[in-house]
mmCIF file of N, CA and C in Angstrom:
data_model
loop_
_atom_site.group_PDB
_atom_site.id
_atom_site.type_symbol
_atom_site.label_atom_id
_atom_site.label_comp_id
_atom_site.label_asym_id
_atom_site.label_seq_id
_atom_site.Cartn_x
_atom_site.Cartn_y
_atom_site.Cartn_z
ATOM 1 N N LEU A 668 -11.840 -13.990 0.479
ATOM 2 C CA LEU A 668 -12.207 -12.766 1.158
ATOM 3 C C LEU A 668 -13.716 -12.711 1.344
ATOM 4 N N LYS A 669 -14.119 -12.166 2.448
ATOM 5 C CA LYS A 669 -15.545 -11.992 2.699
ATOM 6 C C LYS A 669 -15.871 -10.515 2.517
ATOM 7 N N TYR A 670 -16.747 -10.240 1.579
ATOM 8 C CA TYR A 670 -17.144 -8.871 1.294
ATOM 9 C C TYR A 670 -18.511 -8.584 1.903
ATOM 10 N N PRO A 671 -18.801 -7.322 2.148
ATOM 11 C CA PRO A 671 -20.126 -6.961 2.648
ATOM 12 C C PRO A 671 -21.212 -7.384 1.650
ATOM 13 N N SER A 672 -22.412 -7.581 2.153
ATOM 14 C CA SER A 672 -23.506 -8.076 1.311
ATOM 15 C C SER A 672 -23.851 -7.126 0.175
ATOM 16 N N ASN A 673 -23.579 -5.816 0.325
ATOM 17 C CA ASN A 673 -23.930 -4.880 -0.744
ATOM 18 C C ASN A 673 -23.107 -5.101 -2.013
ATOM 19 N N ILE A 674 -21.973 -5.772 -1.910
ATOM 20 C CA ILE A 674 -21.167 -6.053 -3.094
ATOM 21 C C ILE A 674 -21.843 -7.099 -3.971
ATOM 22 N N ASN A 675 -22.575 -7.999 -3.351
ATOM 23 C CA ASN A 675 -23.228 -9.067 -4.100
ATOM 24 C C ASN A 675 -24.544 -8.635 -4.732
ATOM 25 N N LYS A 676 -24.941 -7.394 -4.576
ATOM 26 C CA LYS A 676 -26.176 -6.904 -5.178
ATOM 27 C C LYS A 676 -25.960 -6.675 -6.666
ATOM 28 N N VAL A 677 -26.869 -7.183 -7.459
ATOM 29 C CA VAL A 677 -26.782 -7.022 -8.906
ATOM 30 C C VAL A 677 -28.138 -6.577 -9.444
ATOM 31 N N VAL A 678 -28.102 -5.928 -10.583
ATOM 32 C CA VAL A 678 -29.325 -5.522 -11.267
ATOM 33 C C VAL A 678 -29.776 -6.692 -12.114
ATOM 34 N N ARG A 679 -30.979 -7.164 -11.894
ATOM 35 C CA ARG A 679 -31.486 -8.317 -12.626
ATOM 36 C C ARG A 679 -31.896 -7.900 -14.037
ATOM 37 N N THR A 680 -31.556 -8.752 -14.992
ATOM 38 C CA THR A 680 -31.905 -8.526 -16.382
ATOM 39 C C THR A 680 -32.663 -9.747 -16.884
ATOM 40 N N TYR A 681 -33.764 -9.510 -17.560
ATOM 41 C CA TYR A 681 -34.589 -10.615 -18.058
ATOM 42 C C TYR A 681 -34.514 -10.681 -19.580
ATOM 43 N N GLY A 682 -34.852 -11.839 -20.123
ATOM 44 C CA GLY A 682 -34.868 -12.019 -21.572
ATOM 45 C C GLY A 682 -33.500 -12.344 -22.156
ATOM 46 N N ILE A 683 -32.548 -12.774 -21.298
ATOM 47 C CA ILE A 683 -31.227 -13.180 -21.788
ATOM 48 C C ILE A 683 -30.957 -14.607 -21.316
ATOM 49 N N SER A 684 -29.947 -15.219 -21.919
ATOM 50 C CA SER A 684 -29.637 -16.604 -21.566
ATOM 51 C C SER A 684 -29.032 -16.673 -20.166
ATOM 52 N N TYR A 685 -29.010 -17.896 -19.631
ATOM 53 C CA TYR A 685 -28.419 -18.128 -18.312
ATOM 54 C C TYR A 685 -26.948 -17.718 -18.312
ATOM 55 N N ALA A 686 -26.210 -18.080 -19.363
ATOM 56 C CA ALA A 686 -24.780 -17.755 -19.450
ATOM 57 C C ALA A 686 -24.570 -16.244 -19.479
ATOM 58 N N GLU A 687 -25.413 -15.526 -20.215
ATOM 59 C CA GLU A 687 -25.299 -14.067 -20.270
ATOM 60 C C GLU A 687 -25.621 -13.448 -18.908
ATOM 61 N N ALA A 688 -26.660 -13.971 -18.264
ATOM 62 C CA ALA A 688 -27.050 -13.456 -16.950
ATOM 63 C C ALA A 688 -25.941 -13.697 -15.926
ATOM 64 N N LYS A 689 -25.351 -14.895 -15.965
ATOM 65 C CA LYS A 689 -24.268 -15.221 -15.039
ATOM 66 C C LYS A 689 -23.074 -14.305 -15.274
ATOM 67 N N ASP A 690 -22.705 -14.091 -16.535
ATOM 68 C CA ASP A 690 -21.574 -13.225 -16.876
ATOM 69 C C ASP A 690 -21.844 -11.789 -16.434
ATOM 70 N N LEU A 691 -23.056 -11.317 -16.686
ATOM 71 C CA LEU A 691 -23.425 -9.958 -16.303
ATOM 72 C C LEU A 691 -23.378 -9.782 -14.778
ATOM 73 N N ALA A 692 -23.882 -10.762 -14.045
ATOM 74 C CA ALA A 692 -23.868 -10.699 -12.578
ATOM 75 C C ALA A 692 -22.437 -10.689 -12.048
ATOM 76 N N LEU A 693 -21.575 -11.537 -12.600
ATOM 77 C CA LEU A 693 -20.179 -11.578 -12.151
ATOM 78 C C LEU A 693 -19.453 -10.273 -12.457
ATOM 79 N N GLN A 694 -19.741 -9.658 -13.595
ATOM 80 C CA GLN A 694 -19.132 -8.373 -13.933
ATOM 81 C C GLN A 694 -19.547 -7.296 -12.923
ATOM 82 N N GLN A 695 -20.828 -7.305 -12.547
ATOM 83 C CA GLN A 695 -21.314 -6.326 -11.580
ATOM 84 C C GLN A 695 -20.683 -6.545 -10.200
ATOM 85 N N ILE A 696 -20.584 -7.801 -9.796
ATOM 86 C CA ILE A 696 -19.973 -8.113 -8.499
ATOM 87 C C ILE A 696 -18.500 -7.709 -8.499
ATOM 88 N N LYS A 697 -17.799 -7.974 -9.599
ATOM 89 C CA LYS A 697 -16.387 -7.594 -9.707
ATOM 90 C C LYS A 697 -16.236 -6.074 -9.612
ATOM 91 N N ALA A 698 -17.076 -5.328 -10.311
ATOM 92 C CA ALA A 698 -17.018 -3.862 -10.262
ATOM 93 C C ALA A 698 -17.288 -3.359 -8.842
ATOM 94 N N ASN A 699 -18.258 -3.980 -8.156
ATOM 95 C CA ASN A 699 -18.558 -3.592 -6.776
ATOM 96 C C ASN A 699 -17.389 -3.906 -5.842
ATOM 97 N N ALA A 700 -16.752 -5.060 -6.050
ATOM 98 C CA ALA A 700 -15.610 -5.450 -5.218
ATOM 99 C C ALA A 700 -14.430 -4.502 -5.427
ATOM 100 N N ILE A 701 -14.186 -4.119 -6.666
ATOM 101 C CA ILE A 701 -13.089 -3.186 -6.960
ATOM 102 C C ILE A 701 -13.351 -1.842 -6.284
ATOM 103 N N GLN A 702 -14.571 -1.361 -6.373
ATOM 104 C CA GLN A 702 -14.926 -0.093 -5.737
ATOM 105 C C GLN A 702 -14.777 -0.184 -4.224
ATOM 106 N N TYR A 703 -15.188 -1.315 -3.654
ATOM 107 C CA TYR A 703 -15.054 -1.535 -2.210
ATOM 108 C C TYR A 703 -13.585 -1.483 -1.797
ATOM 109 N N GLU A 704 -12.713 -2.169 -2.536
ATOM 110 C CA GLU A 704 -11.283 -2.202 -2.209
ATOM 111 C C GLU A 704 -10.647 -0.823 -2.341
ATOM 112 N N LYS A 705 -11.082 -0.023 -3.305
ATOM 113 C CA LYS A 705 -10.541 1.322 -3.471
ATOM 114 C C LYS A 705 -10.868 2.208 -2.276
ATOM 115 N N GLN A 706 -12.055 2.004 -1.693
ATOM 116 C CA GLN A 706 -12.497 2.846 -0.589
ATOM 117 C C GLN A 706 -12.094 2.306 0.783
ATOM 118 N N LYS A 707 -11.729 1.039 0.846
ATOM 119 C CA LYS A 707 -11.363 0.402 2.109
ATOM 120 C C LYS A 707 -10.147 1.104 2.727
ATOM 121 N N LYS A 708 -10.141 1.238 4.046
ATOM 122 C CA LYS A 708 -9.041 1.897 4.753
ATOM 123 C C LYS A 708 -7.971 0.878 5.134
ATOM 124 N N HIS A 709 -6.709 1.273 4.963
ATOM 125 C CA HIS A 709 -5.561 0.443 5.313
ATOM 126 C C HIS A 709 -4.635 1.251 6.217
ATOM 127 N N LEU A 710 -3.902 0.565 7.087
ATOM 128 C CA LEU A 710 -2.913 1.221 7.934
ATOM 129 C C LEU A 710 -1.531 0.995 7.344
ATOM 130 N N LEU A 711 -0.744 2.056 7.267
ATOM 131 C CA LEU A 711 0.578 2.016 6.664
ATOM 132 C C LEU A 711 1.581 2.614 7.635
ATOM 133 N N PHE A 712 2.718 1.925 7.836
ATOM 134 C CA PHE A 712 3.791 2.434 8.691
ATOM 135 C C PHE A 712 4.734 3.253 7.816
ATOM 136 N N VAL A 713 5.005 4.472 8.233
ATOM 137 C CA VAL A 713 5.876 5.370 7.491
ATOM 138 C C VAL A 713 6.974 5.836 8.429
ATOM 139 N N ASN A 714 8.255 5.694 8.016
ATOM 140 C CA ASN A 714 9.323 6.184 8.886
ATOM 141 C C ASN A 714 9.345 7.709 8.841
ATOM 142 N N TYR A 715 9.925 8.333 9.856
ATOM 143 C CA TYR A 715 9.874 9.786 10.003
ATOM 144 C C TYR A 715 10.504 10.535 8.837
ATOM 145 N N THR A 716 11.407 9.894 8.098
ATOM 146 C CA THR A 716 12.090 10.588 7.011
ATOM 147 C C THR A 716 11.309 10.555 5.705
ATOM 148 N N GLU A 717 10.243 9.757 5.629
ATOM 149 C CA GLU A 717 9.497 9.630 4.380
ATOM 150 C C GLU A 717 8.485 10.745 4.227
ATOM 151 N N GLY A 718 8.704 11.581 3.227
ATOM 152 C CA GLY A 718 7.789 12.581 2.716
ATOM 153 C C GLY A 718 6.665 13.123 3.576
ATOM 154 N N SER A 719 5.814 13.836 2.922
ATOM 155 C CA SER A 719 4.706 14.550 3.550
ATOM 156 C C SER A 719 3.514 13.636 3.774
ATOM 157 N N THR A 720 2.785 13.923 4.817
ATOM 158 C CA THR A 720 1.552 13.173 5.088
ATOM 159 C C THR A 720 0.360 14.119 5.130
ATOM 160 N N HIS A 721 0.465 15.247 4.409
ATOM 161 C CA HIS A 721 -0.602 16.249 4.484
ATOM 162 C C HIS A 721 -1.953 15.720 4.017
ATOM 163 N N ASP A 722 -1.954 14.690 3.170
ATOM 164 C CA ASP A 722 -3.230 14.152 2.701
ATOM 165 C C ASP A 722 -3.598 12.850 3.415
ATOM 166 N N GLN A 723 -2.911 12.535 4.503
ATOM 167 C CA GLN A 723 -3.148 11.287 5.222
ATOM 168 C C GLN A 723 -3.599 11.579 6.648
ATOM 169 N N THR A 724 -4.271 10.621 7.247
ATOM 170 C CA THR A 724 -4.689 10.718 8.633
ATOM 171 C C THR A 724 -3.662 9.992 9.497
ATOM 172 N N ILE A 725 -2.937 10.734 10.336
ATOM 173 C CA ILE A 725 -1.947 10.121 11.218
ATOM 174 C C ILE A 725 -2.680 9.521 12.408
ATOM 175 N N LYS A 726 -2.462 8.233 12.632
ATOM 176 C CA LYS A 726 -3.115 7.540 13.734
ATOM 177 C C LYS A 726 -2.306 7.643 15.022
ATOM 178 N N LYS A 727 -1.004 7.290 14.948
ATOM 179 C CA LYS A 727 -0.160 7.342 16.144
ATOM 180 C C LYS A 727 1.297 7.098 15.764
ATOM 181 N N ALA A 728 2.192 7.485 16.667
ATOM 182 C CA ALA A 728 3.613 7.172 16.509
ATOM 183 C C ALA A 728 3.824 5.739 16.972
ATOM 184 N N ASP A 729 4.799 5.060 16.370
ATOM 185 C CA ASP A 729 5.053 3.666 16.725
ATOM 186 C C ASP A 729 6.482 3.304 16.337
ATOM 187 N N ARG A 730 6.843 2.085 16.594
ATOM 188 C CA ARG A 730 8.191 1.586 16.313
ATOM 189 C C ARG A 730 8.067 0.206 15.679
ATOM 190 N N LEU A 731 8.986 -0.097 14.772
ATOM 191 C CA LEU A 731 9.001 -1.382 14.083
ATOM 192 C C LEU A 731 10.357 -2.036 14.327
ATOM 193 N N SER A 732 10.364 -3.137 15.070
ATOM 194 C CA SER A 732 11.615 -3.832 15.409
ATOM 195 C C SER A 732 12.049 -4.759 14.285
ATOM 196 N N GLY A 733 13.379 -4.984 14.224
ATOM 197 C CA GLY A 733 13.930 -5.896 13.224
ATOM 198 C C GLY A 733 14.200 -5.246 11.887
ATOM 199 N N TYR A 734 14.066 -3.926 11.842
ATOM 200 C CA TYR A 734 14.306 -3.173 10.605
ATOM 201 C C TYR A 734 15.235 -2.007 10.897
ATOM 202 N N LYS A 735 15.860 -1.480 9.853
ATOM 203 C CA LYS A 735 16.694 -0.292 9.983
ATOM 204 C C LYS A 735 16.484 0.588 8.761
ATOM 205 N N LEU A 736 16.931 1.832 8.858
ATOM 206 C CA LEU A 736 16.820 2.748 7.730
ATOM 207 C C LEU A 736 17.905 2.447 6.709
ATOM 208 N N HIS A 737 17.558 2.603 5.455
ATOM 209 C CA HIS A 737 18.506 2.385 4.358
ATOM 210 C C HIS A 737 18.438 3.600 3.446
ATOM 211 N N GLN A 738 19.600 4.234 3.211
ATOM 212 C CA GLN A 738 19.627 5.401 2.335
ATOM 213 C C GLN A 738 19.594 4.940 0.886
ATOM 214 N N LEU A 739 18.721 5.538 0.115
ATOM 215 C CA LEU A 739 18.526 5.163 -1.278
ATOM 216 C C LEU A 739 18.727 6.390 -2.145
ATOM 217 N N THR A 740 19.530 6.270 -3.192
ATOM 218 C CA THR A 740 19.764 7.363 -4.124
ATOM 219 C C THR A 740 19.097 7.025 -5.441
ATOM 220 N N ILE A 741 18.257 7.914 -5.910
ATOM 221 C CA ILE A 741 17.540 7.697 -7.163
ATOM 222 C C ILE A 741 17.983 8.749 -8.165
ATOM 223 N N GLN A 742 18.318 8.298 -9.361
ATOM 224 C CA GLN A 742 18.699 9.206 -10.434
ATOM 225 C C GLN A 742 17.579 9.245 -11.453
ATOM 226 N N ASN A 743 17.188 10.440 -11.836
ATOM 227 C CA ASN A 743 16.176 10.622 -12.862
ATOM 228 C C ASN A 743 16.887 11.061 -14.122
ATOM 229 N N SER A 744 17.055 10.155 -15.050
ATOM 230 C CA SER A 744 17.802 10.471 -16.271
ATOM 231 C C SER A 744 16.874 10.676 -17.459
ATOM 232 N N SER A 745 15.618 11.034 -17.218
ATOM 233 C CA SER A 745 14.697 11.274 -18.324
ATOM 234 C C SER A 745 15.123 12.492 -19.141
ATOM 235 N N ASN A 746 15.838 13.416 -18.494
ATOM 236 C CA ASN A 746 16.374 14.572 -19.185
ATOM 237 C C ASN A 746 17.899 14.521 -19.037
ATOM 238 N N PRO A 747 18.632 14.054 -20.057
ATOM 239 C CA PRO A 747 20.083 13.840 -19.927
ATOM 240 C C PRO A 747 20.881 15.078 -19.536
ATOM 241 N N THR A 748 20.389 16.268 -19.844
ATOM 242 C CA THR A 748 21.145 17.473 -19.508
ATOM 243 C C THR A 748 20.907 17.924 -18.074
ATOM 244 N N ASN A 749 19.877 17.385 -17.436
ATOM 245 C CA ASN A 749 19.549 17.809 -16.079
ATOM 246 C C ASN A 749 19.227 16.573 -15.235
ATOM 247 N N ILE A 750 20.242 15.830 -14.827
ATOM 248 C CA ILE A 750 20.045 14.621 -14.034
ATOM 249 C C ILE A 750 19.773 15.023 -12.588
ATOM 250 N N ILE A 751 18.666 14.557 -12.072
ATOM 251 C CA ILE A 751 18.280 14.867 -10.690
ATOM 252 C C ILE A 751 18.605 13.659 -9.825
ATOM 253 N N ILE A 752 19.356 13.885 -8.760
ATOM 254 C CA ILE A 752 19.666 12.817 -7.820
ATOM 255 C C ILE A 752 18.937 13.135 -6.524
ATOM 256 N N ASP A 753 18.153 12.182 -6.059
ATOM 257 C CA ASP A 753 17.344 12.376 -4.863
ATOM 258 C C ASP A 753 17.740 11.317 -3.836
ATOM 259 N N ASP A 754 18.094 11.738 -2.643
ATOM 260 C CA ASP A 754 18.408 10.818 -1.552
ATOM 261 C C ASP A 754 17.237 10.775 -0.593
ATOM 262 N N TYR A 755 16.821 9.586 -0.225
ATOM 263 C CA TYR A 755 15.840 9.439 0.834
ATOM 264 C C TYR A 755 16.042 8.095 1.503
ATOM 265 N N PHE A 756 15.365 7.922 2.609
ATOM 266 C CA PHE A 756 15.547 6.714 3.397
ATOM 267 C C PHE A 756 14.334 5.814 3.252
ATOM 268 N N THR A 757 14.616 4.535 3.167
ATOM 269 C CA THR A 757 13.577 3.524 3.142
ATOM 270 C C THR A 757 13.873 2.523 4.251
ATOM 271 N N ILE A 758 13.001 1.570 4.468
ATOM 272 C CA ILE A 758 13.174 0.573 5.514
ATOM 273 C C ILE A 758 13.796 -0.679 4.919
ATOM 274 N N LYS A 759 14.728 -1.268 5.660
ATOM 275 C CA LYS A 759 15.408 -2.482 5.216
ATOM 276 C C LYS A 759 15.421 -3.486 6.369
ATOM 277 N N LYS A 760 15.198 -4.749 6.071
ATOM 278 C CA LYS A 760 15.257 -5.809 7.087
ATOM 279 C C LYS A 760 16.661 -5.843 7.672
ATOM 280 N N SER A 761 16.753 -5.973 8.985
ATOM 281 C CA SER A 761 18.044 -5.969 9.671
ATOM 282 C C SER A 761 18.357 -7.362 10.201
ATOM 283 N N THR A 762 19.642 -7.696 10.213
ATOM 284 C CA THR A 762 20.064 -8.967 10.810
ATOM 285 C C THR A 762 20.192 -8.837 12.327
ATOM 286 N N ASP A 763 20.273 -7.604 12.813
ATOM 287 C CA ASP A 763 20.377 -7.335 14.246
ATOM 288 C C ASP A 763 18.974 -7.133 14.812
ATOM 289 N N LYS A 764 18.506 -8.035 15.658
ATOM 290 C CA LYS A 764 17.159 -7.961 16.230
ATOM 291 C C LYS A 764 16.958 -6.719 17.101
ATOM 292 N N GLY A 765 18.053 -6.098 17.524
ATOM 293 C CA GLY A 765 17.954 -4.891 18.342
ATOM 294 C C GLY A 765 17.647 -3.641 17.535
ATOM 295 N N ASP A 766 17.787 -3.703 16.218
ATOM 296 C CA ASP A 766 17.498 -2.547 15.385
ATOM 297 C C ASP A 766 15.994 -2.298 15.328
ATOM 298 N N SER A 767 15.635 -1.024 15.226
ATOM 299 C CA SER A 767 14.218 -0.681 15.054
ATOM 300 C C SER A 767 14.123 0.662 14.344
ATOM 301 N N VAL A 768 12.969 0.903 13.772
ATOM 302 C CA VAL A 768 12.709 2.138 13.045
ATOM 303 C C VAL A 768 11.541 2.845 13.712
ATOM 304 N N GLU A 769 11.720 4.145 13.988
ATOM 305 C CA GLU A 769 10.633 4.943 14.525
ATOM 306 C C GLU A 769 9.845 5.545 13.370
ATOM 307 N N GLY A 770 8.559 5.654 13.564
ATOM 308 C CA GLY A 770 7.716 6.243 12.533
ATOM 309 C C GLY A 770 6.325 6.470 13.045
ATOM 310 N N PHE A 771 5.409 6.575 12.132
ATOM 311 C CA PHE A 771 4.018 6.749 12.516
ATOM 312 C C PHE A 771 3.131 5.930 11.604
ATOM 313 N N ILE A 772 1.937 5.697 12.074
ATOM 314 C CA ILE A 772 0.967 4.916 11.325
ATOM 315 C C ILE A 772 -0.030 5.894 10.708
ATOM 316 N N ILE A 773 -0.221 5.752 9.403
ATOM 317 C CA ILE A 773 -1.197 6.595 8.715
ATOM 318 C C ILE A 773 -2.285 5.720 8.124
ATOM 319 N N GLU A 774 -3.413 6.318 7.875
ATOM 320 C CA GLU A 774 -4.534 5.613 7.272
ATOM 321 C C GLU A 774 -4.635 6.054 5.814
ATOM 322 N N VAL A 775 -4.677 5.085 4.900
ATOM 323 C CA VAL A 775 -4.794 5.377 3.471
ATOM 324 C C VAL A 775 -5.906 4.519 2.877
ATOM 325 N N THR A 776 -6.444 4.957 1.773
ATOM 326 C CA THR A 776 -7.455 4.165 1.073
ATOM 327 C C THR A 776 -6.761 3.115 0.212
ATOM 328 N N GLY A 777 -7.509 2.128 -0.203
ATOM 329 C CA GLY A 777 -6.973 1.118 -1.101
ATOM 330 C C GLY A 777 -6.486 1.720 -2.406
ATOM 331 N N GLU A 778 -7.185 2.749 -2.877
ATOM 332 C CA GLU A 778 -6.786 3.423 -4.111
ATOM 333 C C GLU A 778 -5.423 4.091 -3.945
ATOM 334 N N ARG A 779 -5.214 4.758 -2.806
ATOM 335 C CA ARG A 779 -3.920 5.412 -2.525
ATOM 336 C C ARG A 779 -2.820 4.369 -2.353
ATOM 337 N N LEU A 780 -3.142 3.254 -1.700
ATOM 338 C CA LEU A 780 -2.167 2.180 -1.513
ATOM 339 C C LEU A 780 -1.742 1.606 -2.867
ATOM 340 N N SER A 781 -2.691 1.453 -3.760
ATOM 341 C CA SER A 781 -2.400 0.962 -5.105
ATOM 342 C C SER A 781 -1.470 1.926 -5.848
ATOM 343 N N GLN A 782 -1.715 3.234 -5.695
ATOM 344 C CA GLN A 782 -0.848 4.234 -6.322
ATOM 345 C C GLN A 782 0.546 4.192 -5.713
ATOM 346 N N MET A 783 0.626 4.007 -4.400
ATOM 347 C CA MET A 783 1.930 3.914 -3.741
ATOM 348 C C MET A 783 2.692 2.676 -4.212
ATOM 349 N N ASP A 784 1.979 1.582 -4.485
ATOM 350 C CA ASP A 784 2.625 0.389 -5.034
ATOM 351 C C ASP A 784 3.311 0.727 -6.351
ATOM 352 N N LYS A 785 2.630 1.443 -7.205
ATOM 353 C CA LYS A 785 3.200 1.820 -8.508
ATOM 354 C C LYS A 785 4.440 2.684 -8.323
ATOM 355 N N ASP A 786 4.397 3.581 -7.324
ATOM 356 C CA ASP A 786 5.516 4.486 -7.086
ATOM 357 C C ASP A 786 6.703 3.796 -6.418
ATOM 358 N N ASN A 787 6.449 2.804 -5.562
ATOM 359 C CA ASN A 787 7.496 2.223 -4.715
ATOM 360 C C ASN A 787 8.023 0.865 -5.162
ATOM 361 N N LEU A 788 7.278 0.128 -5.942
ATOM 362 C CA LEU A 788 7.644 -1.264 -6.166
ATOM 363 C C LEU A 788 8.848 -1.473 -7.084
ATOM 364 N N ALA A 789 9.428 -0.409 -7.626
ATOM 365 C CA ALA A 789 10.647 -0.560 -8.412
ATOM 366 C C ALA A 789 11.831 -0.916 -7.515
ATOM 367 N N HIS A 790 11.807 -0.435 -6.286
ATOM 368 C CA HIS A 790 12.940 -0.655 -5.375
ATOM 369 C C HIS A 790 12.523 -1.275 -4.042
ATOM 370 N N SER A 791 11.236 -1.528 -3.862
ATOM 371 C CA SER A 791 10.786 -2.111 -2.600
ATOM 372 C C SER A 791 9.566 -2.991 -2.818
ATOM 373 N N LYS A 792 9.226 -3.741 -1.776
ATOM 374 C CA LYS A 792 8.030 -4.570 -1.825
ATOM 375 C C LYS A 792 7.185 -4.262 -0.598
ATOM 376 N N ARG A 793 5.882 -4.497 -0.727
ATOM 377 C CA ARG A 793 4.968 -4.215 0.375
ATOM 378 C C ARG A 793 4.735 -5.491 1.171
ATOM 379 N N LEU A 794 4.898 -5.395 2.503
ATOM 380 C CA LEU A 794 4.698 -6.520 3.402
ATOM 381 C C LEU A 794 3.735 -6.126 4.513
ATOM 382 N N LEU A 795 3.060 -7.113 5.067
ATOM 383 C CA LEU A 795 2.210 -6.896 6.234
ATOM 384 C C LEU A 795 3.029 -7.264 7.472
ATOM 385 N N GLU A 796 3.204 -6.317 8.398
ATOM 386 C CA GLU A 796 4.007 -6.519 9.600
ATOM 387 C C GLU A 796 3.220 -6.054 10.822
ATOM 388 N N THR A 797 3.741 -6.379 11.998
ATOM 389 C CA THR A 797 3.142 -5.949 13.258
ATOM 390 C C THR A 797 4.131 -5.033 13.973
ATOM 391 N N THR A 798 3.664 -3.859 14.370
ATOM 392 C CA THR A 798 4.520 -2.903 15.063
ATOM 393 C C THR A 798 4.702 -3.329 16.520
ATOM 394 N N ASN A 799 5.555 -2.611 17.230
ATOM 395 C CA ASN A 799 5.814 -2.932 18.636
ATOM 396 C C ASN A 799 4.563 -2.806 19.505
ATOM 397 N N SER A 800 3.613 -1.964 19.090
ATOM 398 C CA SER A 800 2.383 -1.808 19.877
ATOM 399 C C SER A 800 1.342 -2.875 19.523
ATOM 400 N N GLY A 801 1.654 -3.724 18.534
ATOM 401 C CA GLY A 801 0.732 -4.793 18.167
ATOM 402 C C GLY A 801 -0.212 -4.462 17.021
ATOM 403 N N THR A 802 -0.015 -3.333 16.359
ATOM 404 C CA THR A 802 -0.865 -2.932 15.246
ATOM 405 C C THR A 802 -0.356 -3.560 13.951
ATOM 406 N N GLU A 803 -1.260 -4.162 13.180
ATOM 407 C CA GLU A 803 -0.897 -4.754 11.901
ATOM 408 C C GLU A 803 -0.914 -3.649 10.841
ATOM 409 N N VAL A 804 0.215 -3.477 10.145
ATOM 410 C CA VAL A 804 0.368 -2.387 9.180
ATOM 411 C C VAL A 804 1.062 -2.884 7.913
ATOM 412 N N TRP A 805 0.854 -2.159 6.833
ATOM 413 C CA TRP A 805 1.622 -2.391 5.612
ATOM 414 C C TRP A 805 2.910 -1.592 5.715
ATOM 415 N N ILE A 806 4.008 -2.166 5.221
ATOM 416 C CA ILE A 806 5.283 -1.438 5.146
ATOM 417 C C ILE A 806 5.886 -1.686 3.771
ATOM 418 N N TYR A 807 6.696 -0.737 3.313
ATOM 419 C CA TYR A 807 7.474 -0.916 2.093
ATOM 420 C C TYR A 807 8.910 -1.189 2.506
ATOM 421 N N VAL A 808 9.443 -2.335 2.083
ATOM 422 C CA VAL A 808 10.777 -2.772 2.466
ATOM 423 C C VAL A 808 11.680 -2.772 1.236
ATOM 424 N N TYR A 809 12.871 -2.217 1.412
ATOM 425 C CA TYR A 809 13.855 -2.160 0.329
ATOM 426 C C TYR A 809 14.213 -3.565 -0.151
ATOM 427 N N ILE A 810 14.300 -3.729 -1.466
ATOM 428 C CA ILE A 810 14.701 -4.996 -2.069
ATOM 429 C C ILE A 810 16.191 -4.903 -2.409
ATOM 430 N N ASN A 811 16.981 -5.829 -1.902
ATOM 431 C CA ASN A 811 18.407 -5.840 -2.236
ATOM 432 C C ASN A 811 18.582 -6.106 -3.722
ATOM 433 N N GLU A 812 19.514 -5.390 -4.311
ATOM 434 C CA GLU A 812 19.761 -5.562 -5.759
ATOM 435 C C GLU A 812 20.646 -6.740 -6.024
#
């Protein structure tokens, strides 16, 4: 990956060994790179049935070919006396090339994308795909059990 030059900026320290200086510089560069990735903007394709986007910037409506909606039922059994069953739709790869999913493209930060990975990766995986309009976006695709 090529990062902006400001990531490679380090605070120079004198009176330490070469190995210590090298380690300190690499730690600073790593911290700068992590901060850069958290703030970096990513495009994410979301189907119309997926939750709220009140904290996201909607870029445009689009379509993703080769995929279809898949209904997913999640049971929350953390409280045995009150089991919550939630139905929602996710995207699943289709064997029929004529299938497509309508949705919209939103802009999220790397930090938000990382949080979404934690929330979604139990039942789906994140892939980089191209929508019908030619925009490269991240999508979460259902993993067959």
